Each structure stands twice: as C-alpha cells, then as structure tokens.
PDB file of C-alpha atoms in Angstrom:
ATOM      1  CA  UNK A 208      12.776   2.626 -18.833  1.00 90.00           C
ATOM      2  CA  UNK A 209      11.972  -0.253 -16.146  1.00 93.00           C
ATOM      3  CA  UNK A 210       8.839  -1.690 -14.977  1.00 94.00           C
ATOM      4  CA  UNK A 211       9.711  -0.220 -11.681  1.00 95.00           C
ATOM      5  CA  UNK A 212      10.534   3.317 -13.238  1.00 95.00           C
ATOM      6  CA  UNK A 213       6.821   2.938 -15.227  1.00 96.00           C
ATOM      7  CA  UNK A 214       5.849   1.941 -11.699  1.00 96.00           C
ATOM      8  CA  UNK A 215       6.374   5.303 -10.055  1.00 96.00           C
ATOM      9  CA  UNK A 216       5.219   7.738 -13.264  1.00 96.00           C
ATOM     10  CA  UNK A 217       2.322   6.169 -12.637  1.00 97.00           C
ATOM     11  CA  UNK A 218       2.429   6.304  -8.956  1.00 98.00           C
ATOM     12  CA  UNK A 219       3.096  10.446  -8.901  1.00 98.00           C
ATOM     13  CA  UNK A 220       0.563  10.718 -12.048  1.00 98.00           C
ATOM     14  CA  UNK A 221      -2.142   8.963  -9.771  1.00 98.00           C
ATOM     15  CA  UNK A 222      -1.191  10.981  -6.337  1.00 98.00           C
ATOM     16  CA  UNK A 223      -1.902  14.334  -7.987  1.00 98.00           C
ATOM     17  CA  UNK A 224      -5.755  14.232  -7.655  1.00 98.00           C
ATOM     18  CA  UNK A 225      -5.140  13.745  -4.028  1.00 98.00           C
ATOM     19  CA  UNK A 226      -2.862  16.036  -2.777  1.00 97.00           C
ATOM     20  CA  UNK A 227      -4.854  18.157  -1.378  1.00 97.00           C
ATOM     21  CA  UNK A 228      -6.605  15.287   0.783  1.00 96.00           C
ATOM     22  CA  UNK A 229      -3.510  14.228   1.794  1.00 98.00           C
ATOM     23  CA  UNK A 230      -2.138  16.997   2.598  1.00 97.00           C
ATOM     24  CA  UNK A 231       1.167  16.828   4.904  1.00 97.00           C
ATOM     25  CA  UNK A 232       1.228  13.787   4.570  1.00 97.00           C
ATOM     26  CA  UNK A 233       1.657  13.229   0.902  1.00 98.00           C
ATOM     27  CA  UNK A 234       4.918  13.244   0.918  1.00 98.00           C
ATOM     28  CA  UNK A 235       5.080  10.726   3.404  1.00 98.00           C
ATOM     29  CA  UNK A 236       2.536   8.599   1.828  1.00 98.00           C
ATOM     30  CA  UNK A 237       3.985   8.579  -1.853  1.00 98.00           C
ATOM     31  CA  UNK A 238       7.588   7.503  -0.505  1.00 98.00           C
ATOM     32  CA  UNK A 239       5.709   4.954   1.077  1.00 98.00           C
ATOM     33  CA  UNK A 240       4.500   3.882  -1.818  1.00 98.00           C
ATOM     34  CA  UNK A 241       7.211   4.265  -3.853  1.00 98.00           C
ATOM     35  CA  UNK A 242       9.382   2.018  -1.153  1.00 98.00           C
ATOM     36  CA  UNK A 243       5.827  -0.884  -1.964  1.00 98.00           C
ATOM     37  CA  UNK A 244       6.907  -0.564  -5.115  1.00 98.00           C
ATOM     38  CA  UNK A 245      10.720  -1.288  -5.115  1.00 98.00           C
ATOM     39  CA  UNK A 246      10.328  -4.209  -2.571  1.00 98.00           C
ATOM     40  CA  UNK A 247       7.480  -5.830  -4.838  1.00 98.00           C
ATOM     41  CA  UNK A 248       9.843  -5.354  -8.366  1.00 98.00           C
ATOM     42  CA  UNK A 249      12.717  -7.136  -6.244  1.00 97.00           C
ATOM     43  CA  UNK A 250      10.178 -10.383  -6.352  1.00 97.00           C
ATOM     44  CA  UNK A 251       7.689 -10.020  -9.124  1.00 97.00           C
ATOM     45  CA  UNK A 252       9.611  -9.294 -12.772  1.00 92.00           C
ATOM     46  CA  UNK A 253       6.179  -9.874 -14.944  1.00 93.00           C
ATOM     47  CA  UNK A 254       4.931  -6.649 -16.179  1.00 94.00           C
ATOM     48  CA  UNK A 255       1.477  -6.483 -16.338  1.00 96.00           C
ATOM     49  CA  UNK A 256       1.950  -7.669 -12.414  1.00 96.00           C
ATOM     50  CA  UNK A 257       3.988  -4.635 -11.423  1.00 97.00           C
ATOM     51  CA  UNK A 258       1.516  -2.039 -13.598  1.00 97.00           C
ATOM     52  CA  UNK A 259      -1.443  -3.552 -11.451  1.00 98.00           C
ATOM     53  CA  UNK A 260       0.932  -2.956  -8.365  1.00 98.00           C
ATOM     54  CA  UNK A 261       1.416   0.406  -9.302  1.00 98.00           C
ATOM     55  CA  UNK A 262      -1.954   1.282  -9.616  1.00 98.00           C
ATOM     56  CA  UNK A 263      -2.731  -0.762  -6.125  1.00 98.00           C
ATOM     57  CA  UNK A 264      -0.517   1.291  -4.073  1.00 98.00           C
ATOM     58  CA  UNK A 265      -1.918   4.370  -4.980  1.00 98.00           C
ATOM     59  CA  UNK A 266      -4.722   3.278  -3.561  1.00 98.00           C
ATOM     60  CA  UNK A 267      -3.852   0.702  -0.580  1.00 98.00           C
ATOM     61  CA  UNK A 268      -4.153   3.052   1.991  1.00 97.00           C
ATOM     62  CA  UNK A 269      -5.516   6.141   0.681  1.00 97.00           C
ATOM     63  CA  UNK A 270      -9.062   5.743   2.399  1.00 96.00           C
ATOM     64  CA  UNK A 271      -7.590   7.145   5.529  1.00 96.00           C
ATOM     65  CA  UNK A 272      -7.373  10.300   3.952  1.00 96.00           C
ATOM     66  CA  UNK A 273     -10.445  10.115   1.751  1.00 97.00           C
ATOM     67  CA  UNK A 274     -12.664   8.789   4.055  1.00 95.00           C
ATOM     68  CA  UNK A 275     -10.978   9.634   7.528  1.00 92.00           C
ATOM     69  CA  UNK A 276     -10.974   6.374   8.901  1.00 92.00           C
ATOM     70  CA  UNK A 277      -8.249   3.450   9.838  1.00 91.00           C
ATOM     71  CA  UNK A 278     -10.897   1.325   8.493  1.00 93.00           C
ATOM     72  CA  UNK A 279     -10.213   1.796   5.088  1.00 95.00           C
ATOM     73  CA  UNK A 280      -9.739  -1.447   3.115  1.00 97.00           C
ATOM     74  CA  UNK A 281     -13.157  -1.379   1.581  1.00 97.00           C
ATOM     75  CA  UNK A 282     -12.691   2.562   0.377  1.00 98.00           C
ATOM     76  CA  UNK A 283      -9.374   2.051  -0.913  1.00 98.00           C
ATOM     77  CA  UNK A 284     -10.194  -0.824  -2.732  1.00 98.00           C
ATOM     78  CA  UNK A 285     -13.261   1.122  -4.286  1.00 98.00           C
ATOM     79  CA  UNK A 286     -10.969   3.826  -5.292  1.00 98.00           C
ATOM     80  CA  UNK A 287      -9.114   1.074  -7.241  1.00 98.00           C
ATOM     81  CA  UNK A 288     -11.681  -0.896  -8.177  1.00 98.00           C
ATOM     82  CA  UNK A 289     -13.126   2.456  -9.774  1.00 98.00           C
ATOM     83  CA  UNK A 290      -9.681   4.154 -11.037  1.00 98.00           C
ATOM     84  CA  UNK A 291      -8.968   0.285 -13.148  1.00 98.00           C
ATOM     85  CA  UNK A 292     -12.454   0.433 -14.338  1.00 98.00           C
ATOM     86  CA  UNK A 293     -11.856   4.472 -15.838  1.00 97.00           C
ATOM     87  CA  UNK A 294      -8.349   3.011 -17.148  1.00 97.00           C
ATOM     88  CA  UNK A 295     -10.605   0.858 -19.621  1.00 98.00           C
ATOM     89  CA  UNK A 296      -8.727  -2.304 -17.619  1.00 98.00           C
ATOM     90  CA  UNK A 297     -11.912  -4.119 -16.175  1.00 97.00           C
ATOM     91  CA  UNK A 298      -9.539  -7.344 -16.547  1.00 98.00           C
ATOM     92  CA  UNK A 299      -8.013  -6.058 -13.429  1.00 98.00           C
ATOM     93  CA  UNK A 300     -10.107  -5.087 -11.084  1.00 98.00           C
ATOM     94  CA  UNK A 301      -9.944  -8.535  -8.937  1.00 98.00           C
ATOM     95  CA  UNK A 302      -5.775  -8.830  -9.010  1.00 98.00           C
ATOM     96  CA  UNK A 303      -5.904  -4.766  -7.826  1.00 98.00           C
ATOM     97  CA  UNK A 304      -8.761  -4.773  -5.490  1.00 98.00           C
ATOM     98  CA  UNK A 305      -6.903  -8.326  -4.043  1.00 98.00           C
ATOM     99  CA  UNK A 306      -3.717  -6.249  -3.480  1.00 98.00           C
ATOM    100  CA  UNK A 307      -5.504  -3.538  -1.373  1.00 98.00           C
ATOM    101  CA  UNK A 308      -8.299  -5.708   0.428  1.00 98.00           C
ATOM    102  CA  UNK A 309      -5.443  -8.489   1.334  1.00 98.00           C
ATOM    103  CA  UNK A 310      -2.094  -6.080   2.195  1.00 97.00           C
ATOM    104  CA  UNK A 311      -2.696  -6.120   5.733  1.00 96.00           C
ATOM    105  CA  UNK A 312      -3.406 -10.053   5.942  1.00 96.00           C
ATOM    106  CA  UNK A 313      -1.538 -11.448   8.708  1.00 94.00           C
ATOM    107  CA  UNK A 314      -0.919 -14.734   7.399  1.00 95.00           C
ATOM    108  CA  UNK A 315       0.634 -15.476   3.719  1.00 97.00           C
ATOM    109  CA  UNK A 316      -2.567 -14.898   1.245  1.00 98.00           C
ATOM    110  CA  UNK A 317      -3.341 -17.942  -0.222  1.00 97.00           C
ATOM    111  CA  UNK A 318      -6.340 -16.888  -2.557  1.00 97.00           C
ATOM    112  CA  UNK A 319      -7.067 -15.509  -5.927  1.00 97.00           C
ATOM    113  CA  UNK A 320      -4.249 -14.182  -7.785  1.00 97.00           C
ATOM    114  CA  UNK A 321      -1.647 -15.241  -5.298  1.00 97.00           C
ATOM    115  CA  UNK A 322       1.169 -14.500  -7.191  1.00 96.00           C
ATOM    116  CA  UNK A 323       0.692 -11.041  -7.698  1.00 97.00           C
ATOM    117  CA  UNK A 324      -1.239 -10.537  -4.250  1.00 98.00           C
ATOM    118  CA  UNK A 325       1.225 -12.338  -1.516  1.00 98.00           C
ATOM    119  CA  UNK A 326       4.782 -10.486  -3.083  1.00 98.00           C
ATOM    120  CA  UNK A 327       2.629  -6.962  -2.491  1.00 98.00           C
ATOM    121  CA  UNK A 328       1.275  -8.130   0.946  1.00 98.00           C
ATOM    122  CA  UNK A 329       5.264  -8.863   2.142  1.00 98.00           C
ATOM    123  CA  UNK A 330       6.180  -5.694   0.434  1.00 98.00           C
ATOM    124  CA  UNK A 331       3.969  -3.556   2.037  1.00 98.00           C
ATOM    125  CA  UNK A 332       4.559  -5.111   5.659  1.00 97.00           C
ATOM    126  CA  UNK A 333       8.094  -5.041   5.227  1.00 97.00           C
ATOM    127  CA  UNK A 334       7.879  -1.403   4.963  1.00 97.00           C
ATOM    128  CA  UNK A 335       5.627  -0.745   7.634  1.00 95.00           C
ATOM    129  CA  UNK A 336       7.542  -3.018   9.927  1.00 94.00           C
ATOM    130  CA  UNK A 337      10.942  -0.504   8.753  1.00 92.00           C
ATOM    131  CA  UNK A 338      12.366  -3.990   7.380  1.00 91.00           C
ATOM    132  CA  UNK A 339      12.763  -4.895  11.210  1.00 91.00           C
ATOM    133  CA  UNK A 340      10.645  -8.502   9.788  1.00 94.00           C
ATOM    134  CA  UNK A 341      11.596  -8.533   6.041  1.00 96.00           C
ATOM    135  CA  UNK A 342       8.993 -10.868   5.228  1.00 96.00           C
ATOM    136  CA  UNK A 343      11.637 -12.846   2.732  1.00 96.00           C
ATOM    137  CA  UNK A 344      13.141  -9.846   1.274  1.00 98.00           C
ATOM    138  CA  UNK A 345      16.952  -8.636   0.621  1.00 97.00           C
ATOM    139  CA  UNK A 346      17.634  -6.481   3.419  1.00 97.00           C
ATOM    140  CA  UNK A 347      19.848  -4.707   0.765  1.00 98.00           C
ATOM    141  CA  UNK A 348      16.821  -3.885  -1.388  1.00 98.00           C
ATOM    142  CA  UNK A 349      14.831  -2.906   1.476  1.00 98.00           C
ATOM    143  CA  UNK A 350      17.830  -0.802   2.707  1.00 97.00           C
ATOM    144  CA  UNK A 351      18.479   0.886  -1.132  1.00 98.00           C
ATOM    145  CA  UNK A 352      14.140   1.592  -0.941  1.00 98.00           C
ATOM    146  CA  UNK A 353      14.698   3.513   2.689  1.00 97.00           C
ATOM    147  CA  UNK A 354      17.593   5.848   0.897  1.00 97.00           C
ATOM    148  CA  UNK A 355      16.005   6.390  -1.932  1.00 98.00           C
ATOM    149  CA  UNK A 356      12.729   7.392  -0.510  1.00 98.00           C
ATOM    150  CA  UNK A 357      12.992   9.086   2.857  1.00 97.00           C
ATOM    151  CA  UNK A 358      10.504   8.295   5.623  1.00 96.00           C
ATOM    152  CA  UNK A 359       9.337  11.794   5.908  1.00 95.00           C
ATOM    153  CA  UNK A 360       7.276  10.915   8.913  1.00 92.00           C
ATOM    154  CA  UNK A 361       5.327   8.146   7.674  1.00 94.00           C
ATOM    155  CA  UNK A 362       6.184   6.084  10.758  1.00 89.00           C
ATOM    156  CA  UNK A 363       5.152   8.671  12.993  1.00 94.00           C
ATOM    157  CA  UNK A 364       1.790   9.510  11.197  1.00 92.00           C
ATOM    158  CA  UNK A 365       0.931   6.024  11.636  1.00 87.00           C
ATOM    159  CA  UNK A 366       1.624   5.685  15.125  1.00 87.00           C
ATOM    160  CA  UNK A 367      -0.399   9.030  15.582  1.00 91.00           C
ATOM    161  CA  UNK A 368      -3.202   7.515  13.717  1.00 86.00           C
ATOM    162  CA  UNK A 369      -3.541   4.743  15.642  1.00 84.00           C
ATOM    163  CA  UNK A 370      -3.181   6.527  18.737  1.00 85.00           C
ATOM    164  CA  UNK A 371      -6.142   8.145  18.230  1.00 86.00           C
ATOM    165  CA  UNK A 372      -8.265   5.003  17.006  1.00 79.00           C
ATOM    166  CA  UNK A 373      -6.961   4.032  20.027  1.00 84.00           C
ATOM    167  CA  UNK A 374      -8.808   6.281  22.520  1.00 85.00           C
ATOM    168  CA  UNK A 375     -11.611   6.750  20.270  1.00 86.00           C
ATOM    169  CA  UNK A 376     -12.446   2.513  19.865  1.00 84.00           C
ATOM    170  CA  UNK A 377      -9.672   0.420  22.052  1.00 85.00           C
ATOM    171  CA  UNK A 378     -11.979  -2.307  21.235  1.00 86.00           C
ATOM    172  CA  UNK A 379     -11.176  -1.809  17.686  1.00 82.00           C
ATOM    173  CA  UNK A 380      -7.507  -0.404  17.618  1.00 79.00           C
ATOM    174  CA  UNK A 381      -6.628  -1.961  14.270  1.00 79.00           C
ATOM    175  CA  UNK A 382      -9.493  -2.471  11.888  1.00 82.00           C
ATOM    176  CA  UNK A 383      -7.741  -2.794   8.579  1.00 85.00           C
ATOM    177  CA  UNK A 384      -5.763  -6.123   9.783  1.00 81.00           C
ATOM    178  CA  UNK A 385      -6.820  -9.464   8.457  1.00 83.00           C
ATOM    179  CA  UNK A 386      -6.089 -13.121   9.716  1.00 80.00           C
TER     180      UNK A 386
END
C-alpha cells in the first residue's frame, strides 16, 4: 500500500465523526480532501510528511462546519492540534497545525516546517482554484485527482458560502486568507 493510499484510510477513518456536521456536504468535502492529498504526494515522497498531511486535511477546513463560520483557521487547527495530541503524536502538532493555519497564505510560506507546509499550501490552492493556477503542479496529476474524485459540488458550496459572508460582513468577505 502507498503513502498516498495510507493517506486516504486515514482521511475516511477521520471524516466519520463528522458526518453528521457535514452533512451534504461531506461528500464534497472528503473528495476535496482526497484531491489535497494526491496533489501534495505528487511533491512530497517522505512519509511521516504525507501521514501529517493526511491528518491536516481532515481538518483544514472543517471549522466551517463545526463552528459555522468562514473564519475557521483557528478551529480547524484546534481540531488538529487536539486530534495529533489524542494520536499520542505531540511531535506533530506544529508541522499539522502549520498546514491548516498557513493553507490559505497568499504568498509561498516561508516559516516553520516549510517543507511540509508550502507543498500542502499549493496543493490545496490548486484545488480550490480547479487547477486554473497550478501553483507548480503537473496539470496531469491535478487532472488524474479531478477524475478520481468528483467535485460533487464543492465549488459551488464555496461560492455559496462566501456569498453569504458576503452580505452578512462585505467588510470581511474572506477571513481565512493570509498575506
């Protein structure tokens, strides 16, 4: 079995306590993930790097559903920094919690744990920006991630999202983004 195939047993296995929170959209948000995942193994081949992405993504976003907000880096990256902790990994916490607090950094992250932070932010944004920017990546890899793992409205759940941030703070349409 690959990293990448460890990647999403442990991706489903760490969904299933929030299925209910997420709903509709849990489909959606676990072939997101699962896309993360196979754009990040196409740059980073050390293990221990794609186990800590693994458990990242199933939290990178997740604090839109758990807490109901777009600004949700600091309750996703609790949810990580608390699942690593219960995994008996306290080693890491700061590459994890790094992969959730920085994915939405607009500029190439240049801080602590680099290596295994910056491949995850590019993954992540290539995804969101439907490989339209491929932030460095094989459009062939992104392309095999989109067949593999459908959409199934993730796109349009985020535009609907924001919509409604939108009208309810236009001062503060996109929290979660970083410089």
């Amino acid at each position: 079995m690959t990293p990448f195939d460890l990647a999403l047993i442990t991706l489903d296995d760490g969904l299933k306590p929030f299925a209910e929170q997420l709903g509709r959209d849990h489909i959606a948000y676990r072939n997101h993930c699962a896309r993360v995942l196979h754009a990040y193994a196409s740059m980073v081949k050390d293990e221990t790097a794609m186990r800590q992405a693994a458990v990242a993504t199933i939290y990178h976003d997740l604090g839109i559903w758990t807490d109901g907000t777009l600004d949700y880096l600091e309750p996703s990256a609790e949810l990580a920094r608390q699942a690593v902790l219960d995994m008996g990994e306290s080693a890491w916490v700061d590459p994890v919690t790094a992969m959730v607090r920085w994915h939405h950094k607009l500029r190439a992250y240049r801080g602590a744990h680099a290596a295994a932070v910056e491949p995850y932010r590019r993954a992540d944004s290539a995804d969101v920006m439907l490989g339209l920017i491929r932030y460095g990546i094989d459009a062939d890899v992104l392309r095999a991630g989109r067949l593999r793992f459908a959409n199934a409205g993730f796109h349009k759940r985020l535009l609907q999202l924001g919509g409604q941030r939108f009208l309810r703070r236009p001062w503060s349409p996109l929290p979660m983004f970083r410089w």
